[in-house]
Coordinates of C-alpha atoms in Angstrom, one line a residue:
M88 CA -10.7 20.3 -7.6
T89 CA -8.7 20.8 -10.9
T90 CA -8.5 24.4 -12.5
A91 CA -9.3 24.2 -16.5
E92 CA -6.7 25.9 -18.4
H93 CA -8.5 28.3 -21.0
P94 CA -7.0 30.0 -24.1
T95 CA -5.7 33.7 -23.7
V96 CA -7.8 35.1 -26.1
R97 CA -11.3 33.7 -27.3
P98 CA -13.1 34.3 -30.5
A99 CA -14.8 37.7 -30.6
H100 CA -18.0 37.6 -29.7
A101 CA -19.3 39.5 -32.6
S102 CA -17.8 36.9 -34.6
L103 CA -19.7 34.2 -32.6
R104 CA -22.7 36.4 -32.7
R105 CA -22.4 35.8 -36.8
A106 CA -21.7 31.9 -36.4
R107 CA -24.6 31.4 -34.3
E108 CA -27.1 33.5 -36.6
L109 CA -26.1 31.7 -39.4
F110 CA -26.0 28.3 -37.3
L111 CA -29.7 29.0 -36.5
L112 CA -30.8 29.8 -40.5
G113 CA -29.4 26.3 -41.4
R114 CA -26.3 27.6 -42.8
Q115 CA -22.9 26.3 -42.1
P116 CA -20.7 28.9 -39.6
P117 CA -17.7 30.4 -40.9
D118 CA -14.1 28.7 -40.5
G119 CA -12.5 29.2 -37.0
T120 CA -15.4 28.7 -35.1
P121 CA -15.1 26.4 -32.3
E122 CA -15.7 22.9 -32.7
D123 CA -16.9 22.3 -29.6
V124 CA -19.4 25.3 -29.2
V125 CA -20.8 24.2 -32.6
A126 CA -21.3 20.7 -31.3
A127 CA -22.8 21.9 -28.7
W128 CA -25.5 23.6 -30.6
R129 CA -26.1 20.8 -32.3
R130 CA -27.0 18.7 -29.7
A131 CA -29.2 21.4 -28.4
R132 CA -31.1 21.4 -31.9
F133 CA -30.9 17.5 -31.4
F134 CA -32.7 17.8 -27.9
G135 CA -35.4 19.9 -29.3
V136 CA -34.6 23.2 -27.4
R137 CA -35.8 26.4 -28.6
H138 CA -33.4 29.2 -28.5
D139 CA -36.1 31.6 -28.4
A140 CA -37.8 30.2 -25.4
P141 CA -39.2 33.3 -23.9
G142 CA -38.9 32.8 -20.5
P143 CA -37.7 30.6 -17.7
A144 CA -41.1 28.8 -17.5
T145 CA -40.4 27.2 -20.8
C146 CA -36.8 25.9 -19.8
A147 CA -37.8 23.0 -18.4
P148 CA -40.7 21.8 -16.1
P149 CA -40.6 22.0 -12.9
P150 CA -38.2 19.1 -11.6
P151 CA -40.2 16.8 -8.7
P152 CA -39.1 17.3 -5.2
A153 CA -36.0 15.9 -4.7
P154 CA -34.9 13.9 -1.6
R155 CA -32.8 15.1 1.1
S156 CA -29.4 16.1 -0.7
P157 CA -26.3 15.6 1.5
L158 CA -24.5 18.1 -1.2
L159 CA -26.9 20.7 -0.5
D160 CA -26.7 19.9 3.4
A161 CA -23.0 20.7 3.3
A162 CA -22.9 23.3 1.3
R163 CA -26.1 25.5 2.1
P164 CA -23.9 27.0 5.4
V165 CA -21.1 27.9 2.9
L166 CA -23.1 29.6 0.2
E167 CA -24.9 31.3 2.4
R168 CA -21.8 33.1 3.8
I169 CA -20.4 33.7 0.5
A170 CA -23.8 35.4 -0.9
P171 CA -23.3 38.6 0.6
V172 CA -19.9 39.2 -1.2
L173 CA -22.0 39.3 -4.6
G174 CA -23.4 42.7 -3.9
A175 CA -26.0 44.6 -5.6
G176 CA -24.6 43.9 -9.0
Q177 CA -26.0 41.4 -11.8
T178 CA -24.3 38.5 -10.2
S179 CA -25.7 35.3 -9.1
L180 CA -24.5 32.1 -7.1
V181 CA -26.0 28.8 -8.2
L182 CA -25.3 25.1 -6.9
T183 CA -26.5 22.1 -8.9
D184 CA -26.7 18.6 -8.2
A185 CA -25.0 15.8 -10.6
R186 CA -28.4 15.8 -12.7
L187 CA -27.9 19.8 -13.0
R188 CA -30.8 20.3 -10.8
V189 CA -30.8 23.8 -9.2
L190 CA -30.5 22.9 -5.7
W191 CA -29.8 26.5 -4.1
A192 CA -29.5 30.1 -6.2
S193 CA -29.0 33.6 -4.8
G194 CA -27.9 37.2 -6.0
K195 CA -29.9 38.9 -9.1
G196 CA -28.2 37.5 -12.2
P197 CA -28.2 38.9 -15.6
G198 CA -30.3 36.1 -16.9
P199 CA -33.4 34.3 -15.8
A200 CA -33.2 31.8 -13.5
C201 CA -33.9 27.8 -14.4
P202 CA -34.4 25.0 -12.4
D203 CA -32.7 22.6 -14.7
L204 CA -28.8 23.5 -16.3
S205 CA -29.0 20.3 -18.4
E206 CA -28.2 20.1 -22.2
R207 CA -31.6 18.6 -23.1
A208 CA -33.2 21.7 -21.1
V209 CA -31.6 24.8 -22.0
G210 CA -28.5 23.7 -24.3
H211 CA -25.0 24.7 -23.8
N212 CA -23.8 26.4 -20.6
S213 CA -20.9 26.1 -18.1
A214 CA -22.6 24.1 -15.3
A215 CA -23.1 21.1 -18.1
L216 CA -19.8 21.6 -19.1
A217 CA -18.0 21.6 -16.3
L218 CA -19.8 18.1 -15.2
H219 CA -18.8 16.9 -18.4
T220 CA -15.2 18.0 -18.3
R221 CA -14.9 17.5 -14.5
R222 CA -13.1 20.9 -14.5
R223 CA -13.7 24.5 -14.4
A224 CA -15.6 26.1 -17.3
E225 CA -16.7 29.1 -18.7
V226 CA -19.7 30.0 -21.4
H227 CA -19.5 33.5 -22.7
G228 CA -22.6 35.2 -24.5
P229 CA -23.2 33.7 -28.1
E230 CA -21.7 30.5 -27.2
H231 CA -24.9 29.6 -25.4
F232 CA -28.0 28.5 -27.2
L233 CA -30.9 30.2 -25.7
D234 CA -31.3 34.1 -27.0
L235 CA -32.0 34.8 -23.2
W236 CA -28.4 34.3 -22.5
Q237 CA -26.6 36.2 -25.3
E238 CA -25.3 38.6 -22.4
V239 CA -24.3 36.6 -19.9
S240 CA -21.0 35.1 -19.0
A241 CA -20.9 32.2 -16.6
V242 CA -17.9 29.9 -14.8
S243 CA -18.8 26.7 -13.2
V244 CA -16.6 24.4 -11.2
P245 CA -17.4 20.8 -10.2
V246 CA -17.7 19.6 -6.8
R247 CA -16.4 16.7 -5.9
A248 CA -16.9 13.7 -3.6
P249 CA -14.0 13.4 -1.0
E250 CA -13.7 9.8 -0.9
T251 CA -14.1 8.7 -4.8
G252 CA -13.2 12.2 -6.2
Q253 CA -16.7 11.7 -8.5
P254 CA -18.5 15.0 -9.2
L255 CA -21.3 15.5 -7.1
G256 CA -22.9 18.7 -8.7
T257 CA -21.4 22.5 -9.4
V258 CA -21.1 25.8 -8.5
T259 CA -21.9 28.6 -10.8
V260 CA -20.8 32.4 -10.8
A261 CA -23.3 34.2 -13.5
T262 CA -22.6 37.8 -14.6
G263 CA -22.9 40.1 -17.4
L264 CA -21.0 39.5 -20.4
C265 CA -17.3 39.9 -19.7
G266 CA -14.4 40.6 -22.2
A267 CA -13.2 38.0 -24.5
D268 CA -9.8 38.2 -22.9
G269 CA -8.9 36.5 -19.7
P270 CA -10.5 34.5 -17.2
H271 CA -14.0 35.2 -16.1
P272 CA -13.9 37.3 -13.1
G273 CA -15.9 35.4 -10.8
A274 CA -13.5 32.4 -11.5
P275 CA -12.0 32.8 -7.9
L276 CA -15.2 33.1 -6.7
A277 CA -16.8 29.7 -8.0
E278 CA -13.3 27.9 -7.0
A279 CA -13.1 29.1 -3.5
A280 CA -16.8 28.1 -2.9
A281 CA -16.3 24.6 -4.7
G282 CA -13.3 24.1 -2.3
A283 CA -15.4 25.3 0.9
V284 CA -18.2 22.8 0.0
E285 CA -15.8 20.2 -0.8
T286 CA -14.0 21.0 2.8
E287 CA -17.6 20.9 4.3
L288 CA -18.5 17.4 2.9
L289 CA -15.0 15.7 3.8
A290 CA -15.3 17.2 7.4
R291 CA -19.5 15.5 7.5
S292 CA -18.1 12.5 6.0
R293 CA -15.2 11.8 8.5
A294 CA -17.9 12.5 11.0
A295 CA -20.4 10.2 9.7
E296 CA -17.9 7.2 9.2
R297 CA -16.5 7.7 12.7
V298 CA -20.2 7.1 13.9
L299 CA -20.3 4.0 11.3
L300 CA -17.0 2.8 13.0
D301 CA -17.9 3.1 16.2
A302 CA -21.1 1.1 15.8
Y303 CA -19.1 -1.6 13.9
L304 CA -16.8 -1.9 16.8
R305 CA -19.5 -2.4 19.3
A306 CA -21.3 -5.0 17.1
A307 CA -17.8 -6.8 16.5
G308 CA -17.2 -6.9 20.2
E309 CA -14.7 -9.5 19.9
E310 CA -12.6 -10.4 17.2
S311 CA -14.5 -14.0 16.7
R312 CA -17.8 -12.4 15.9
A313 CA -18.5 -12.0 11.8
V314 CA -19.5 -8.1 11.3
V315 CA -19.2 -6.0 8.5
G316 CA -19.7 -2.2 8.6
L317 CA -20.9 -0.3 5.5
D318 CA -21.9 2.9 4.3
G319 CA -21.4 2.6 0.3
R320 CA -18.2 3.9 0.3
N321 CA -16.1 2.6 3.3
R322 CA -16.3 -1.1 4.7
F323 CA -15.3 -2.5 8.0
V324 CA -15.0 -6.2 8.1
S325 CA -13.8 -8.1 10.6
R326 CA -11.6 -11.2 10.1
A327 CA -14.4 -14.0 10.9
A328 CA -16.6 -12.4 8.2
E329 CA -13.5 -12.1 5.5
R330 CA -13.4 -16.1 6.2
L331 CA -17.1 -16.5 6.3
L332 CA -18.4 -14.2 3.4
P333 CA -17.7 -14.3 -0.2
P334 CA -17.1 -11.4 -2.7
E335 CA -20.6 -11.8 -3.8
G336 CA -21.9 -11.9 -0.6
L337 CA -20.4 -8.5 0.2
E338 CA -21.7 -6.7 -2.9
A339 CA -25.0 -7.6 -2.4
L340 CA -24.7 -6.2 1.3
E341 CA -23.2 -3.1 -0.2
R342 CA -26.3 -2.4 -2.3
E343 CA -28.2 -2.9 0.4
T344 CA -26.6 -0.8 2.7
A345 CA -26.6 1.8 -0.4
A346 CA -30.5 1.5 -0.7
L347 CA -31.0 2.0 3.1
V348 CA -28.5 5.5 2.7
R349 CA -30.7 6.6 -0.3
E350 CA -34.1 6.0 1.0
G351 CA -33.1 7.5 4.9
A352 CA -35.2 5.3 6.6
G353 CA -34.8 1.6 7.9
G354 CA -35.8 0.3 4.6
S355 CA -39.3 -1.1 6.1
G356 CA -40.5 -3.8 3.4
R357 CA -37.3 -3.8 1.1
S358 CA -36.2 -7.2 -0.5
A359 CA -32.8 -7.9 -1.0
E360 CA -31.4 -8.5 -4.2
R361 CA -30.9 -11.7 -6.2
G362 CA -34.1 -13.1 -4.5
G363 CA -33.2 -12.3 -0.9
D364 CA -36.0 -10.8 1.5
A365 CA -35.5 -8.2 4.6
V366 CA -37.6 -9.4 7.4
P367 CA -38.2 -7.3 10.1
V368 CA -36.0 -8.0 13.6
G369 CA -37.3 -6.1 16.8
P370 CA -39.2 -3.0 16.7
S371 CA -38.0 -2.3 12.9
V372 CA -34.6 -1.3 13.7
S373 CA -32.8 -4.5 12.2
Y374 CA -33.4 -6.7 9.5
R375 CA -32.4 -10.3 8.3
V376 CA -31.2 -10.3 4.6
R377 CA -30.7 -13.7 2.8
L378 CA -27.8 -13.2 0.7
P379 CA -27.4 -15.0 -2.6
D380 CA -27.4 -18.6 -3.1
G381 CA -24.1 -20.1 -2.1
A382 CA -23.0 -17.4 0.2
G383 CA -23.6 -19.7 2.9
C384 CA -24.8 -17.3 5.6
T385 CA -27.3 -14.6 6.3
A386 CA -26.9 -11.0 7.8
V387 CA -28.9 -9.2 10.2
L388 CA -28.6 -5.6 8.9
T389 CA -29.2 -2.6 11.1
P390 CA -28.9 0.9 9.9
V391 CA -26.3 3.3 11.4
A392 CA -28.0 7.1 11.7
H393 CA -26.2 10.4 12.0
L394 CA -27.6 13.5 12.5
G395 CA -31.0 12.4 11.4
A396 CA -30.2 10.5 8.7
V397 CA -29.2 7.0 7.8
V398 CA -25.4 6.9 6.9
G399 CA -24.8 3.0 6.7
A400 CA -25.3 -0.1 8.2
V401 CA -23.9 -2.8 10.3
A402 CA -24.1 -6.4 9.4
V403 CA -23.9 -9.5 11.7
L404 CA -23.4 -12.4 10.0
E405 CA -24.9 -15.9 10.6
P406 CA -23.7 -19.2 8.8
V407 CA -26.3 -21.1 7.5
G408 CA -26.7 -25.0 6.9
S409 CA -23.7 -27.1 7.0
V410 CA -21.6 -24.0 7.3
A411 CA -21.6 -23.7 10.9
A412 CA -19.8 -27.1 11.2
V413 CA -17.0 -26.0 8.6
P414 CA -13.9 -24.6 10.6
A415 CA -12.7 -21.3 9.5
A416 CA -10.2 -21.4 6.7
R417 CA -6.7 -21.2 7.7
S418 CA -5.2 -17.6 7.8
E419 CA -1.4 -19.0 7.7
V420 CA 0.5 -17.5 4.6
G421 CA 2.0 -21.1 3.6
L422 CA -1.2 -22.5 3.1
A423 CA -3.4 -19.6 2.0
G424 CA -4.9 -19.8 -1.4
R425 CA -8.0 -22.1 -2.8
S426 CA -7.0 -21.5 -6.6
V427 CA -6.0 -24.7 -8.7
P428 CA -2.5 -24.7 -9.2
W429 CA -1.8 -23.4 -5.5
R430 CA -3.9 -26.3 -4.0
H431 CA -2.4 -28.9 -6.2
A432 CA 1.2 -27.6 -5.3
V433 CA 0.5 -27.8 -1.8
G434 CA -1.1 -31.4 -1.9
R435 CA 1.4 -32.7 -3.7
A436 CA 4.2 -31.3 -1.3
V437 CA 1.9 -32.4 1.7
E438 CA 2.0 -35.7 0.3
L439 CA 5.6 -36.1 -0.2
A440 CA 6.4 -34.7 3.4
R441 CA 4.6 -37.3 4.6
S442 CA 6.6 -39.9 3.6
A443 CA 10.3 -40.4 4.1
G444 CA 12.9 -38.2 2.2
P445 CA 13.7 -35.3 0.9
V446 CA 11.6 -32.5 -0.7
L447 CA 12.8 -29.7 -3.1
L448 CA 10.6 -26.8 -3.3
V449 CA 11.2 -24.8 -6.9
G450 CA 9.8 -21.4 -7.8
E451 CA 10.5 -17.7 -8.4
R452 CA 11.7 -15.8 -5.7
G453 CA 8.7 -14.6 -3.5
T454 CA 6.5 -17.7 -4.0
G455 CA 6.5 -18.7 -0.7
K456 CA 8.9 -21.7 -1.0
T457 CA 10.3 -21.1 2.8
V458 CA 6.9 -20.3 4.4
L459 CA 5.4 -23.5 3.2
A460 CA 8.6 -25.3 4.1
R461 CA 8.2 -24.4 7.3
E462 CA 4.3 -25.2 7.5
L463 CA 5.5 -28.8 6.1
A464 CA 8.2 -29.1 9.0
P465 CA 7.9 -26.3 12.1
D466 CA 10.6 -28.1 14.1
A467 CA 13.1 -28.0 11.1
V468 CA 16.7 -26.5 11.5
T469 CA 16.8 -23.5 8.9
V470 CA 20.3 -23.1 6.9
D471 CA 20.3 -20.0 4.4
A472 CA 23.1 -20.6 2.0
A473 CA 22.4 -17.0 0.9
E474 CA 24.2 -15.9 4.6
R475 CA 26.3 -18.9 5.7
E476 CA 27.7 -22.2 5.0
T477 CA 25.8 -25.2 5.9
G478 CA 29.1 -26.0 7.9
G479 CA 28.1 -28.7 11.1
R480 CA 24.4 -28.0 10.7
L481 CA 24.1 -31.1 8.6
E482 CA 25.3 -33.3 11.4
E483 CA 21.8 -32.9 13.2
L484 CA 20.5 -34.9 10.1
P485 CA 21.3 -38.5 11.7
D486 CA 19.4 -37.6 14.7
G487 CA 15.8 -37.5 12.5
R488 CA 15.5 -33.6 13.1
P489 CA 15.0 -32.2 9.3
V490 CA 16.8 -29.5 8.1
L491 CA 15.8 -27.0 5.7
V492 CA 18.4 -25.6 3.4
R493 CA 17.2 -21.9 1.7
H494 CA 18.7 -21.0 -1.4
A495 CA 20.4 -24.1 -2.7
E496 CA 21.4 -22.0 -6.1
R497 CA 23.6 -20.1 -3.3
L498 CA 25.2 -23.4 -1.7
A499 CA 28.9 -23.6 -2.2
A500 CA 30.8 -26.0 -4.2
S501 CA 31.6 -28.1 -0.9
D502 CA 28.4 -28.1 0.6
T503 CA 27.0 -29.0 -2.6
A504 CA 29.1 -32.1 -2.6
A505 CA 28.4 -32.8 1.1
L506 CA 24.5 -33.0 0.5
N507 CA 25.3 -35.3 -2.5
T508 CA 27.2 -37.3 -0.6
L509 CA 25.1 -37.6 2.3
L510 CA 21.7 -38.3 0.0
A511 CA 23.7 -40.8 -1.8
S512 CA 24.0 -42.7 1.5
R513 CA 20.8 -42.0 3.1
P514 CA 18.2 -41.6 0.6
G515 CA 15.3 -41.4 3.1
V516 CA 16.9 -38.2 4.8
P517 CA 14.4 -35.6 6.3
L518 CA 15.8 -32.5 4.4
L519 CA 13.5 -29.6 2.7
V520 CA 15.6 -27.4 0.0
T521 CA 14.2 -24.5 -1.8
H522 CA 15.6 -23.5 -5.0
T523 CA 15.1 -20.2 -7.1
P524 CA 16.0 -21.0 -11.0
G525 CA 18.1 -18.3 -12.6
A526 CA 21.7 -18.9 -14.3
S527 CA 22.5 -22.4 -15.2
P528 CA 23.9 -24.4 -12.5
G529 CA 27.1 -25.8 -12.1
P530 CA 27.7 -29.7 -12.5
C531 CA 27.6 -30.2 -8.9
L532 CA 24.6 -28.2 -8.1
Q533 CA 22.6 -30.0 -11.2
R534 CA 23.3 -33.4 -9.8
L535 CA 21.8 -32.2 -6.7
L536 CA 18.7 -31.2 -8.3
D537 CA 18.7 -34.1 -10.4
T538 CA 18.7 -36.2 -7.2
L539 CA 15.7 -34.4 -6.2
A540 CA 13.8 -33.9 -9.4
A541 CA 11.5 -36.9 -8.3
R542 CA 10.3 -35.4 -5.3
S543 CA 10.1 -31.7 -6.4
V544 CA 7.3 -29.4 -6.4
T545 CA 7.1 -26.4 -8.5
L546 CA 5.2 -23.6 -7.0
P547 CA 3.3 -21.2 -9.1
A548 CA 3.8 -17.4 -9.6
L549 CA 1.3 -15.2 -8.0
R550 CA 0.5 -13.9 -11.4
E551 CA -0.7 -17.5 -12.0
R552 CA -2.9 -17.5 -9.0
P553 CA -5.0 -13.9 -9.0
D554 CA -8.0 -15.6 -7.5
D555 CA -5.5 -16.1 -4.2
V556 CA -4.8 -12.5 -3.9
R557 CA -7.9 -11.5 -1.5
E558 CA -7.1 -14.7 0.5
L559 CA -3.4 -13.5 0.7
L560 CA -4.2 -9.9 1.7
T561 CA -6.2 -11.4 4.8
A562 CA -3.2 -13.3 5.8
L563 CA -0.6 -11.0 4.9
T564 CA -2.2 -7.3 6.2
P565 CA -0.8 -7.0 9.9
R566 CA -3.2 -6.5 12.6
P567 CA -4.9 -3.2 13.4
A568 CA -3.7 -1.3 16.5
P569 CA -6.4 -1.3 19.1
G570 CA -9.4 1.4 18.3
R571 CA -8.2 1.3 14.4
P572 CA -10.6 -0.7 11.9
P573 CA -8.7 -3.3 9.8
L574 CA -7.5 -2.6 6.3
T575 CA -10.2 -3.4 3.8
W576 CA -9.8 -2.7 0.2
T577 CA -12.6 -1.2 -2.6
L578 CA -13.5 -3.9 -5.5
D579 CA -11.9 -1.5 -8.0
A580 CA -8.2 -1.8 -5.9
L581 CA -8.9 -5.3 -5.7
R582 CA -9.2 -5.5 -9.5
A583 CA -6.0 -4.0 -10.0
L584 CA -4.2 -6.1 -7.4
E585 CA -5.7 -9.1 -8.9
Q586 CA -4.5 -7.9 -12.7
Y587 CA -1.2 -7.0 -11.6
A588 CA 1.9 -9.2 -12.5
W589 CA 3.8 -9.1 -9.0
P590 CA 7.1 -9.9 -10.2
G591 CA 8.0 -10.2 -6.2
N592 CA 5.4 -12.5 -5.4
V593 CA 3.9 -12.8 -2.4
T594 CA 6.9 -11.3 -1.0
E595 CA 5.8 -8.4 -2.9
L596 CA 2.5 -8.2 -2.0
A597 CA 3.4 -8.3 1.4
H598 CA 5.6 -5.3 1.5
M599 CA 2.8 -3.3 0.2
A600 CA 0.2 -4.4 2.5
R601 CA 2.7 -3.8 5.3
A602 CA 3.3 -0.3 4.3
L603 CA -0.4 0.4 3.6
A604 CA -1.2 -0.3 7.2
E605 CA 1.6 1.4 8.6
H606 CA 1.9 4.4 6.9
R607 CA -1.7 5.1 5.5
R608 CA -3.2 8.3 6.7
S609 CA -6.7 8.1 5.5
T610 CA -9.7 6.0 6.3
G611 CA -12.1 4.1 5.0
P612 CA -10.9 0.9 2.3
V613 CA -7.8 1.2 0.2
R614 CA -8.7 2.7 -3.0
R615 CA -6.8 2.1 -6.5
A616 CA -5.7 5.4 -6.2
E617 CA -3.5 4.6 -3.2
L618 CA -1.4 2.0 -4.4
P619 CA 1.7 1.7 -6.0
D620 CA 2.1 3.4 -9.6
P621 CA 3.0 0.0 -11.2
V622 CA -0.3 -1.8 -9.5
R623 CA -2.6 1.3 -10.0
E624 CA -1.6 2.0 -13.8
G625 CA -1.4 -2.3 -14.2
P626 CA 1.2 -3.7 -16.8
A627 CA 2.2 -2.2 -20.2
P628 CA 0.7 -4.3 -22.8
R629 CA 4.1 -4.2 -24.5
P630 CA 7.3 -5.0 -23.3
L631 CA 9.1 -1.8 -22.5
S632 CA 13.0 -0.9 -22.8
P633 CA 15.0 0.0 -19.6
M634 CA 14.9 3.8 -20.9
E635 CA 11.1 3.7 -21.3
H636 CA 10.6 1.9 -17.7
A637 CA 12.7 5.0 -16.3
E638 CA 10.9 7.1 -18.4
R639 CA 7.2 6.0 -17.7
A640 CA 8.0 5.7 -14.3
A641 CA 9.3 9.6 -14.1
I642 CA 5.8 10.7 -15.6
L643 CA 3.7 8.9 -13.6
D644 CA 6.0 10.5 -10.4
A645 CA 5.3 13.7 -12.3
L646 CA 1.6 12.9 -12.6
R647 CA 1.2 12.2 -9.0
L648 CA 3.0 15.4 -7.5
H649 CA 0.7 17.6 -9.9
G650 CA -2.3 15.7 -8.7
G651 CA -2.8 14.1 -12.4
N652 CA -2.7 17.7 -14.1
K653 CA -0.7 17.1 -17.2
A654 CA -0.6 20.4 -18.3
R655 CA 1.7 21.0 -15.2
T656 CA 3.3 17.8 -15.5
A657 CA 4.3 18.5 -18.7
A658 CA 5.8 21.9 -17.8
A659 CA 7.8 20.3 -14.7
L660 CA 9.0 17.9 -17.0
G661 CA 10.0 20.4 -19.7
I662 CA 8.1 18.6 -22.5
G663 CA 4.9 19.9 -24.3
R664 CA 1.7 18.2 -23.6
A665 CA 1.3 16.8 -26.9
T666 CA 4.4 15.1 -26.2
L667 CA 3.4 13.8 -22.8
Y668 CA 0.4 12.6 -24.3
R669 CA 1.8 10.8 -27.3
K670 CA 4.2 8.9 -24.6
L671 CA 1.8 8.2 -22.4
R672 CA -0.2 6.4 -25.5
G673 CA 3.2 5.1 -27.1
Y674 CA 3.2 2.9 -23.4
R675 CA -0.5 1.7 -23.7
A676 CA 0.5 0.6 -27.8

């Protein structure tokens, strides 16, 4: 929940009344009238709102009965505890949903009650403004479009979903007309009420999430079963399901589950999207869902209930057609990836390794040269030139056992010369060499690279094969501790991971996945907001200088520390808000 900043001095009510009168007469409001208020009046006129509506019955037609509202279920006990503090004065407490329909109201407010607070129904008001700006908002007296609310001051605070931060509705405190200076006196009450509702939503979400996780673990049984647990926000996906289910199939399951949760019943008679269908399995409990063409499997979907409502579903996947005969894809990091550049490089390396002779693997740091080499020759003796000299380890080559020489660019001159001599006398020696291009090689190393050039493979950087990021995450993420769900990712987070340039390549991706698996405290799929700043923000569209890189990193750290509040960030950095906005725009120029 974010508190808005408000000017310490508002335009006087008298000047706003005069501006409103001129506007209603079709004349231009005087200079100094807030542009946002005039724009709101124009919208109300465009929507056909009557400023002289005689009573609440004309504010809007009563909305149709809303389905069971999780927001109202969570908010009702909170608001009923707060309502007694309103006293006998002209104060009301109101809860709306994200469509600005009034779900709950209490107190004797100064103005008439209205079932719909959208601008299309009643014009400018604090609830609509708070939902639009996603922060606390106040509207006083003549800022309203309706005559009925000219003596009303109201403050509204958005209520956010605990998992996504998206606004679910608003809490409003309305009183008689307040002075033009300072914040609305009901602001602390509105903020406290919204915060308490969010806390209750989080507690209920965690309880429902635990029920879903228990159902997923029961269905998963052993790790070989392909099982997915979903509730529209969270995903629990077994390793077998990750290998079997393509992204479009997972998205279809999420849509089907979201529909089940919305309907609150087993979804009887529903049809899966993209041409699928739902066929009851058993006594109206589970449903066989045909996934999109090409998914290669079907899913038996079982709703999961909590406190009398459907909170998610567990899907057990079953292969169809020839998929049952296809072995599970290998999850080893060395061979993980299905993109054309990667499969071409791996195929070339495998082909070279099958014939007698050395193999040179070239690529940026972290592209997986060593891991791939160990896949090609699992019993190879490893010599790391970055740590020690090759010394007598090359003596094992005549015995036929392969040797892996890492970091050829770091070889001592004497070792490079020894390798050149060996290759000159025995061109078919079983030798694997990894090389990371950098500074210009010396003549001795250049001779070695030239000798190996005919049997070399260049591994693509991770930025050149973004389609492999999802499969690499499966292979790189540590297995969860017993009783804990596997690490999964939201689609937004996956898109950010695929768009990032990964200067450290697969090694950097592995460090990130390991850090999240070991230190993450929240539950559910990893969200974009949890990713490291450079990954979450994406690469800068233009090259930045070292000073700009440092400045950008400092600003991003400060923004994260202050919850994204730019005013507090600017104050902490000792710069003005305009300067902060200009710098952020400059990084995107």
